[in-house]
Amino acid sequence: MYGRSQGDFSEHATADAIDIAGFTLADGQRISVLGDWPGEGKDAVFLRAVRDGACDLFSTVLSPDYNAAHRDHFHLDQAERGKTGWRACR
Ligand SMILES: [Zn+2]
């Protein structure tokens, strides 16, 4: 993960993860995680709803709330986190 040579592999290594940087709505409006996550506007509210909704579907959901490496995208994966049932939704 994060370009390190040691430690766990990213779920991307086995194509079991997807990163989403933004959305294009039916009317052509673009909403980006980098540009629209900060603040309280309707685009920020939309992005938080997407993040929170994804937590019902994916075992791991990482957003700008998680760390600076995710400031510009959502990371979604279905990693088996062992018997603990550990999930991440941040
Ligand atoms: Zn990712």
Coordinates of C-alpha atoms and ligand atoms in Angstrom, one line a residue:
M1 CA 0.0 0.0 0.0
Y2 CA 0.9 3.6 -0.5
G3 CA 4.0 2.7 -2.7
R4 CA 5.8 1.0 0.2
S5 CA 7.9 -2.1 -0.5
Q6 CA 6.8 -3.7 2.8
G7 CA 3.5 -4.3 4.5
D8 CA 0.2 -5.4 3.2
F9 CA -0.7 -5.5 -0.5
S10 CA -3.4 -3.1 -1.6
E11 CA -6.6 -4.7 -2.7
H12 CA -5.8 -3.0 -6.0
A13 CA -3.0 -5.6 -6.5
T14 CA -5.6 -8.2 -7.2
A15 CA -8.1 -5.9 -8.9
D16 CA -10.5 -6.3 -5.9
A17 CA -10.8 -2.6 -5.3
I18 CA -12.0 0.5 -7.2
D19 CA -11.2 4.2 -6.8
I20 CA -13.8 6.8 -7.7
A21 CA -12.6 10.4 -8.2
G22 CA -15.9 11.9 -9.1
F23 CA -19.3 11.7 -10.8
T24 CA -20.9 13.1 -13.9
L25 CA -24.6 13.6 -13.4
A26 CA -27.3 13.1 -16.1
D27 CA -27.4 16.9 -16.7
G28 CA -23.6 17.0 -17.3
Q29 CA -22.7 18.5 -13.9
R30 CA -19.4 17.1 -12.6
I31 CA -18.9 16.5 -8.9
S32 CA -15.3 15.7 -7.8
V33 CA -14.1 14.3 -4.5
L34 CA -11.1 16.7 -4.5
G35 CA -13.0 19.8 -5.3
D36 CA -16.4 19.3 -3.8
W37 CA -15.8 17.2 -0.6
P38 CA -14.8 20.3 1.5
G39 CA -17.6 22.4 2.8
E40 CA -21.3 22.1 3.4
G41 CA -22.8 22.6 0.0
K42 CA -25.2 20.3 -1.8
D43 CA -22.3 18.6 -3.7
A44 CA -20.5 17.9 -0.4
V45 CA -23.8 16.5 1.0
F46 CA -24.1 14.3 -2.1
L47 CA -20.6 13.0 -1.7
R48 CA -21.1 12.1 1.9
A49 CA -24.3 10.3 1.1
V50 CA -22.5 8.3 -1.6
R51 CA -19.7 7.5 0.9
D52 CA -22.2 6.5 3.7
G53 CA -24.3 4.4 1.3
A54 CA -21.2 2.6 -0.1
C55 CA -20.6 1.4 3.5
D56 CA -23.7 -0.8 3.2
L57 CA -22.2 -2.5 0.1
F58 CA -18.4 -2.6 0.6
S59 CA -16.3 -3.9 3.5
T60 CA -13.8 -1.0 3.1
V61 CA -14.8 2.5 2.2
L62 CA -12.2 5.2 2.5
S63 CA -12.8 8.9 1.8
P64 CA -11.0 12.2 2.5
D65 CA -12.1 11.7 6.1
Y66 CA -9.7 8.7 6.3
N67 CA -6.4 10.3 5.4
A68 CA -4.7 12.7 3.0
A69 CA -3.9 9.9 0.5
H70 CA -7.7 9.7 -0.1
R71 CA -8.3 13.5 -0.4
D72 CA -9.2 13.1 -4.1
H73 CA -11.0 9.8 -4.3
F74 CA -13.2 7.1 -2.6
H75 CA -11.6 3.7 -2.2
L76 CA -14.0 0.8 -2.2
D77 CA -13.2 -2.8 -1.7
Q78 CA -14.6 -6.2 -0.5
A79 CA -11.5 -7.4 1.3
E80 CA -11.9 -10.3 3.6
R81 CA -10.7 -8.8 6.9
G82 CA -10.6 -12.1 8.8
K83 CA -12.7 -13.5 11.5
T84 CA -12.9 -10.2 13.3
G85 CA -15.3 -8.9 10.6
W86 CA -13.4 -5.7 10.6
R87 CA -14.9 -3.0 8.4
A88 CA -13.8 0.5 7.5
C89 CA -16.2 3.3 6.8
R90 CA -14.4 6.6 7.0
Ligands
ZN1 ZN -7.9 2.5 -3.8

